[in-house]
Every structure is written in structure tokens, then in C-alpha cells.
CSV table of C-alpha atoms in Angstrom, one decimal:
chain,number,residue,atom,x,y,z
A,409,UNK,CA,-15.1,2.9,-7.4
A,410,UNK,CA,-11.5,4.5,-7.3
A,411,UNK,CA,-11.3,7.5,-9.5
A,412,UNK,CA,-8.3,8.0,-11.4
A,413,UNK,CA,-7.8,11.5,-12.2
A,414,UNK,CA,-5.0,12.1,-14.2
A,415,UNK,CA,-3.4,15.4,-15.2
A,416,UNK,CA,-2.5,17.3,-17.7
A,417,UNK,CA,-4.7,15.7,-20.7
A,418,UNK,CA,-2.2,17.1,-22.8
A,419,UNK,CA,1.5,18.8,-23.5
A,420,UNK,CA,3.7,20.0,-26.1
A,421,UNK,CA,7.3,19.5,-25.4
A,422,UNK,CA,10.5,19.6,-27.3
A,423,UNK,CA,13.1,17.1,-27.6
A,424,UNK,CA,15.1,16.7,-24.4
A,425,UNK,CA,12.4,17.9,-22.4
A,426,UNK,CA,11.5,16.7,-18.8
A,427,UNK,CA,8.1,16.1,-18.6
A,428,UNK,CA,6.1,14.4,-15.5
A,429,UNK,CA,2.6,13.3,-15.6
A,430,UNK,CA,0.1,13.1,-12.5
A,431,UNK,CA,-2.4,10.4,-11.0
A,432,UNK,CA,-4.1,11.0,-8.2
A,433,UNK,CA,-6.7,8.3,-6.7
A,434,UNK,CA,-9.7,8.9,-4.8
A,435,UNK,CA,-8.6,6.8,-2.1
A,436,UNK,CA,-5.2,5.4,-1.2
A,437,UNK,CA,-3.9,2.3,-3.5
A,438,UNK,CA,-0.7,1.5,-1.7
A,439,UNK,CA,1.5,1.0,-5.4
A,440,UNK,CA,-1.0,-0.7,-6.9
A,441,UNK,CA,-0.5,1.3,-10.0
A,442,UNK,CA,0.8,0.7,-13.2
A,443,UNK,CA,2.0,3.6,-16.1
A,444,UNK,CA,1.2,2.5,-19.9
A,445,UNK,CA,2.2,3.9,-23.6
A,446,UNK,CA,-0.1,3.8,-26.2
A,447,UNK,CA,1.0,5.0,-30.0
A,448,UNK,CA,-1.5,5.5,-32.9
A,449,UNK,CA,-3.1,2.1,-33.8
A,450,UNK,CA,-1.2,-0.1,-31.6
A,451,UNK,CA,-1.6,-1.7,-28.2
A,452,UNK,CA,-0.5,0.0,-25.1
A,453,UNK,CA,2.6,-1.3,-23.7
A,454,UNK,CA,3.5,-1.7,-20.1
A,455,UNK,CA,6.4,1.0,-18.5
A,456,UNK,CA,6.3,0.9,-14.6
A,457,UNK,CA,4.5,-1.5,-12.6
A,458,UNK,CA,3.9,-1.3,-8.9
A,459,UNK,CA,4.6,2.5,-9.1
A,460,UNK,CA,8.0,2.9,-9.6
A,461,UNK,CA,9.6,-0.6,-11.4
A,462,UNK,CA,10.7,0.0,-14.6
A,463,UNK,CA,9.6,-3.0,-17.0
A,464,UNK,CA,12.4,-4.9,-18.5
A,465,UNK,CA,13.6,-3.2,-22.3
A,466,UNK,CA,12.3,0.0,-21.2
A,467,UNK,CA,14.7,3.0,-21.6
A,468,UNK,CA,15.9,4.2,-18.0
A,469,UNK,CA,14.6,7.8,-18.9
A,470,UNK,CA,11.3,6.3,-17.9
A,471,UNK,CA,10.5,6.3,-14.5
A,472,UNK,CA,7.7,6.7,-12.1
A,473,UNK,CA,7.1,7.5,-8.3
A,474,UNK,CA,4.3,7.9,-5.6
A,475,UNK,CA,2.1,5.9,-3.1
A,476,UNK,CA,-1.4,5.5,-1.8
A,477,UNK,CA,-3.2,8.6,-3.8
A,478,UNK,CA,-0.6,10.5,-5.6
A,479,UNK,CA,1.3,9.1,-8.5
A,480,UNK,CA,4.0,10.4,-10.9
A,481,UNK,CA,5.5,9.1,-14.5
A,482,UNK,CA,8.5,11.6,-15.6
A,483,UNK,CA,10.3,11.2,-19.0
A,484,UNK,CA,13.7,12.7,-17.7
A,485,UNK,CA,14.7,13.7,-21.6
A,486,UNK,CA,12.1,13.6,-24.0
A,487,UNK,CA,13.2,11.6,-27.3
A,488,UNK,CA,11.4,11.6,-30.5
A,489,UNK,CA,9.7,7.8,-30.2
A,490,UNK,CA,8.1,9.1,-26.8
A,491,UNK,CA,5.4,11.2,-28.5
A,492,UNK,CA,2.5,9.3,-27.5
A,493,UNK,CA,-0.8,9.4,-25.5
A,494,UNK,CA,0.1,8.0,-21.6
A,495,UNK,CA,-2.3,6.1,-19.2
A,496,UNK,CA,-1.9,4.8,-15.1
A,497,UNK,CA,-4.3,2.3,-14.0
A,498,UNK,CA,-4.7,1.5,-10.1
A,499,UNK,CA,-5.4,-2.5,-10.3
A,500,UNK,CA,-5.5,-2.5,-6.2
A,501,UNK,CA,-9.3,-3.0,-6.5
A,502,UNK,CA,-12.3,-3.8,-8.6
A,503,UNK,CA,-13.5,-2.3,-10.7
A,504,UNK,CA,-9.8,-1.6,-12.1
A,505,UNK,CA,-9.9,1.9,-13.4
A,506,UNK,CA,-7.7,3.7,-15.7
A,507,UNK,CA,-6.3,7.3,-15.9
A,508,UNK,CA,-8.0,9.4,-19.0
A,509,UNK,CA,-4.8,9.8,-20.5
A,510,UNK,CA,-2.3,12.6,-21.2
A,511,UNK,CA,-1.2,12.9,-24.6
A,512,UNK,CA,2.4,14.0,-25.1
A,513,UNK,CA,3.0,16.4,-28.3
A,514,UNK,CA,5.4,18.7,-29.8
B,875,UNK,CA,8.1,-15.0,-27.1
B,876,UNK,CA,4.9,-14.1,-25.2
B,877,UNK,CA,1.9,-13.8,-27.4
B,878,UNK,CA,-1.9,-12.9,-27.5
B,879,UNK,CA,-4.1,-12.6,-30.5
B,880,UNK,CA,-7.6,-12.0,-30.6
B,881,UNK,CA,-10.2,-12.4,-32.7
B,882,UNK,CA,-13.9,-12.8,-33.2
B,883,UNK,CA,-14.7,-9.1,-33.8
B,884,UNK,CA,-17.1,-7.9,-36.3
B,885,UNK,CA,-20.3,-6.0,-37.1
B,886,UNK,CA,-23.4,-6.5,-34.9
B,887,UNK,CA,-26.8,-5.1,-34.7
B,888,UNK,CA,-27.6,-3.8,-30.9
B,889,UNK,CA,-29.5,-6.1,-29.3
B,890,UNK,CA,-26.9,-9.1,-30.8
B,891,UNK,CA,-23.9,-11.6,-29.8
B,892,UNK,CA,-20.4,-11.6,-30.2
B,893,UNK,CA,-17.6,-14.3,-28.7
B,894,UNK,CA,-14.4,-12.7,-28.5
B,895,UNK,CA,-11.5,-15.1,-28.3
B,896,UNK,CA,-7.9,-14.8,-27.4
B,897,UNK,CA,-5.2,-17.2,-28.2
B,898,UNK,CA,-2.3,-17.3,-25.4
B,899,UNK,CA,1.5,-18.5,-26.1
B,900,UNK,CA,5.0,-18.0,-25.1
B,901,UNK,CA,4.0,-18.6,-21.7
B,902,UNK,CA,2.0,-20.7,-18.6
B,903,UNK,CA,-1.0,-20.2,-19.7
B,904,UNK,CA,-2.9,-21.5,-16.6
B,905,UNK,CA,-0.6,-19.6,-14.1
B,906,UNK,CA,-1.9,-16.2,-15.3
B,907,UNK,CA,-5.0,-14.3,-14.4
B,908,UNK,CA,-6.2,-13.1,-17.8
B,909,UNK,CA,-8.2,-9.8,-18.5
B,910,UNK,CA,-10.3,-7.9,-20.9
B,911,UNK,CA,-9.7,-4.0,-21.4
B,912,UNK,CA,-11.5,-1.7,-24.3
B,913,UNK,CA,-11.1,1.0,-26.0
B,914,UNK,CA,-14.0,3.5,-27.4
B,915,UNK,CA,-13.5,5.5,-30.6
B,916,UNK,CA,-11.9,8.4,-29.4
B,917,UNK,CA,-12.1,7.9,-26.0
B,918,UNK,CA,-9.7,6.2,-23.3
B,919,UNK,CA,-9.2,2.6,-22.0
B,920,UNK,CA,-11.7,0.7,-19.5
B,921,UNK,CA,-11.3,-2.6,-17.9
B,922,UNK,CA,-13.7,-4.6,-18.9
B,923,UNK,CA,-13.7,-8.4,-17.2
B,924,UNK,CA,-10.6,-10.4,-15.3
B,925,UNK,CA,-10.5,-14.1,-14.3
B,926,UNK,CA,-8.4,-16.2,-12.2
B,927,UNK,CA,-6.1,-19.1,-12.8
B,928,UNK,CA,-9.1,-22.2,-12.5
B,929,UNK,CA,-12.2,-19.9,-13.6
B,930,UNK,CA,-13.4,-19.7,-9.5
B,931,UNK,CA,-13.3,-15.6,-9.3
B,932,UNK,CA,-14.5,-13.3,-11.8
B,933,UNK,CA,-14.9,-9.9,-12.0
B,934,UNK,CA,-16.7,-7.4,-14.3
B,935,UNK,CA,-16.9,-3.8,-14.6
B,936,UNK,CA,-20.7,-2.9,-13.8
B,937,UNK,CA,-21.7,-1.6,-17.0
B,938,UNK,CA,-21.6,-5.2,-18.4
B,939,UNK,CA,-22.4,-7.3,-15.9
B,940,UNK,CA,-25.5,-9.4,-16.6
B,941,UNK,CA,-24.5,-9.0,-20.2
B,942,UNK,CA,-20.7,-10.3,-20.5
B,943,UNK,CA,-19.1,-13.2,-19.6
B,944,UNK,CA,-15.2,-14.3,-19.0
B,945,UNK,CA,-14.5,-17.7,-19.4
B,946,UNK,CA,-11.5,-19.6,-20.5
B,947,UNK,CA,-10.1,-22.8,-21.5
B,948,UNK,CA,-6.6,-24.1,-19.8
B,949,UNK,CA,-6.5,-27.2,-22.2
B,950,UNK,CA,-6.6,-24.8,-25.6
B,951,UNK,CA,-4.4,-21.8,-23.9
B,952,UNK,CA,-7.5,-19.2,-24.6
B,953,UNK,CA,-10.1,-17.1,-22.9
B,954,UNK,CA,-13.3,-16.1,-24.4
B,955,UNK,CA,-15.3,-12.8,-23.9
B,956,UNK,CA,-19.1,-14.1,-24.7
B,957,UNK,CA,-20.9,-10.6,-25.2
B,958,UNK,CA,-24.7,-10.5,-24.8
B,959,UNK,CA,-27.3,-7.7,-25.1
B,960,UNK,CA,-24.8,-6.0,-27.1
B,961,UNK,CA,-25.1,-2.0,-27.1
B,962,UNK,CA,-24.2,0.9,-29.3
B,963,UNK,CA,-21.9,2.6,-26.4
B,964,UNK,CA,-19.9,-1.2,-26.2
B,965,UNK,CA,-18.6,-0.1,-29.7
B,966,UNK,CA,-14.6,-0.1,-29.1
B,967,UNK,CA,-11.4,-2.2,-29.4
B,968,UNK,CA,-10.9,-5.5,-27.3
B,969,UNK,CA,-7.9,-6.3,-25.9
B,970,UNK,CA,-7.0,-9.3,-24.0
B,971,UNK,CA,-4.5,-9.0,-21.4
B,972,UNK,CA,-2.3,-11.5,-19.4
B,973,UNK,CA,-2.9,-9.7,-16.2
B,974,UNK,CA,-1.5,-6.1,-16.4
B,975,UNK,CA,1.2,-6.4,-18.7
B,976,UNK,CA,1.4,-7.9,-22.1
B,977,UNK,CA,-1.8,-6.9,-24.6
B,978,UNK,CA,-3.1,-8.1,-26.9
B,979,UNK,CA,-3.2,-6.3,-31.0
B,980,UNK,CA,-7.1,-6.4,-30.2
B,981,UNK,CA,-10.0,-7.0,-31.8
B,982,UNK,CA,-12.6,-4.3,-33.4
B,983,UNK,CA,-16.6,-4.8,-32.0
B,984,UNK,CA,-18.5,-2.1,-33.7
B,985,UNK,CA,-22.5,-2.6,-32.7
B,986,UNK,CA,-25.2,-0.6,-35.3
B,987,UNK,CA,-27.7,-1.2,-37.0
């Protein structure tokens, strides 16, 4: 199985912040790797897929990077509605296998 | 507008059966792999179960195979999680996917006795 090890769990950041969130795989992916959002109670919602494309409706301070094992997500100004708990999954093989998450505080 | 709603959730003993199901619209229903992801209380996201266009390839994540199974049907625009055997650790949210992108509200399993 490809681990997912993603890094930091959390972070506090302020408003207008850059912040950047890491995967790493345990074996290369290509860009088989997609970047969630996931507020309290709801569904997690789609931000990048295949590394770096930024899904339609999704503010273009969002924005991801990386190939084969190493992997990026940065939030190039950190807004108020981006407080919320982040996940990458690599989908390149089975058994899929998500990121533990980084949640994003003040 | 692209839409998936789940239900079937609900209180089970371990040892007991659920069928989770997961009504598709807004789209091609039968063009779409289709997926199953949880989520434990407190804990992150797994994927649980995907399933091609015309039900030929399926895939589970190992800690539920032999207990799960994906099916769907392309007439009614739904796939179904049957869930077997069920265990106090498969306590979580179910979401149903349309590949990797659009989720589901989910649906709450809790197994106890």
C-alpha cells in the first residue's frame, strides 16, 4: 500500500498568511494526487486535482504542486473561510489512500 | 446541478447488516466510476470500495473485503454499499463519491450493542 504522510497535522495562521501543506508518498504516484477541504460537519470538497489543476469555482489563492512522491497545497493569502482541516489522496493505485490531515487554525 | 444523497444509515449491533444507498443526478450516471470513502469519529478519511462504469472491476480496501460489497444499478442512477459482519471499528460517516470529486452529505453507520 502507498503511504500518504502528510505534514504539519496542524497550524495557526493569521489572515493573509501563506501557508503550504506537504504529502509525501511512499513510492512515486506521477500526479495522481488530488488536495481536499473539509469544514466542521460537511463533506469535503475537491480543490486541485492531478496535483496542480485548480477545480472550477475555486479561489485562485489555492494552488498546489509536486510529482511522483512529494506534493504541495499553498493558500497564497489566508482568508477567513479557509480555516478548515485539509486532506491529499494519491488515487494512482489501490487501495487509494488519503493524507491524515492538517488542520488550519488561527 | 450534480447531486448525491445517501442514505440507509442507522444503528446496528456488531455482528449485523446495513445497505447503504446513494442516489446519483445532475449527471451520466453510467459514465462515472463511483466510490465509497468514510470517516471515523475523530479520525481522518479512508477509501472504502470503487466500481467501474458496468459493475466488471471492483475494488475494496482490505479491511472490508469479504465483508462489503459495491454494487450499483445504471437503470435507477444508484450504487449500493451492502455491509456484512459489521464491526465496532466500521463506526463512521459514508460518503458516496462520483470518482474523486463531487461527495456526497453522507450517511451516519454507528455499530454497538
Amino acid at each position: 500500500d502507498i503511504q500518504m504522510t502528510q505534514s504539519p497535522s496542524s497550524l495557526s495562521a493569521s489572515v493573509g498568511d501563506r501557508v503550504t501543506i506537504t504529502c509525501r508518498a511512499s513510492q512515486g504516484i506521477r500526479d495522481d494526487l488530488a488536495w481536499f477541504q473539509q469544514k466542521p460537519g460537511k463533506a469535503p470538497q475537491r480543490l486541485i486535482y492531478t496535483a496542480s489543476y485548480l477545480q472550477s469555482g475555486v479561489p485562485s489563492r489555492f494552488s498546489g504542486s509536486g510529482s511522483g512522491t512529494e506534493f504541495t497545497l499553498t493558500i497564497s493569502s489566508l482568508q477567513p473561510e479557509d480555516f478548515a482541516t485539509y486532506y491529499c489522496l494519491q488515487h494512482n493505485s489501490y487501495p487509494w489512500t488519503f493524507g491524515q490531515g492538517t488542520k488550519v487554525e488561527i | 446541478e450534480v447531486q448525491l444523497v445517501e442514505s440507509g444509515g442507522g444503528l446496528v449491533q456488531p455482528g449485523g447488516s446495513l445497505r447503504l444507498s446513494c442516489a446519483a443526478s445532475g449527471f451520466t450516471f453510467n459514465a462515472y466510476w463511483m466510490t465509497w470513502v468514510r470517516q471515523t469519529p475523530g479520525q481522518g478519511l479512508e477509501w472504502v470500495a470503487n466500481i467501474d462504469q458496468e459493475e466488471i472491476e471492483k475494488y475494496y480496501v482490505d479491511s472490508v473485503k469479504g465483508r462489503f460489497t459495491i454494487s450499483r444499478d445504471n437503470a435507477k442512477d444508484s450504487v449500493y454499499l451492502q455491509m456484512n459482519s459489521l464491526r465496532i471499528e466500521d463506526t463512521g460517516v459514508y460518503y458516496c463519491l462520483r470518482g474523486a470529486q463531487v461527495w456526497g452529505q453522507g450517511t451516519l453507520v454507528t455499530v454497538s450493542s
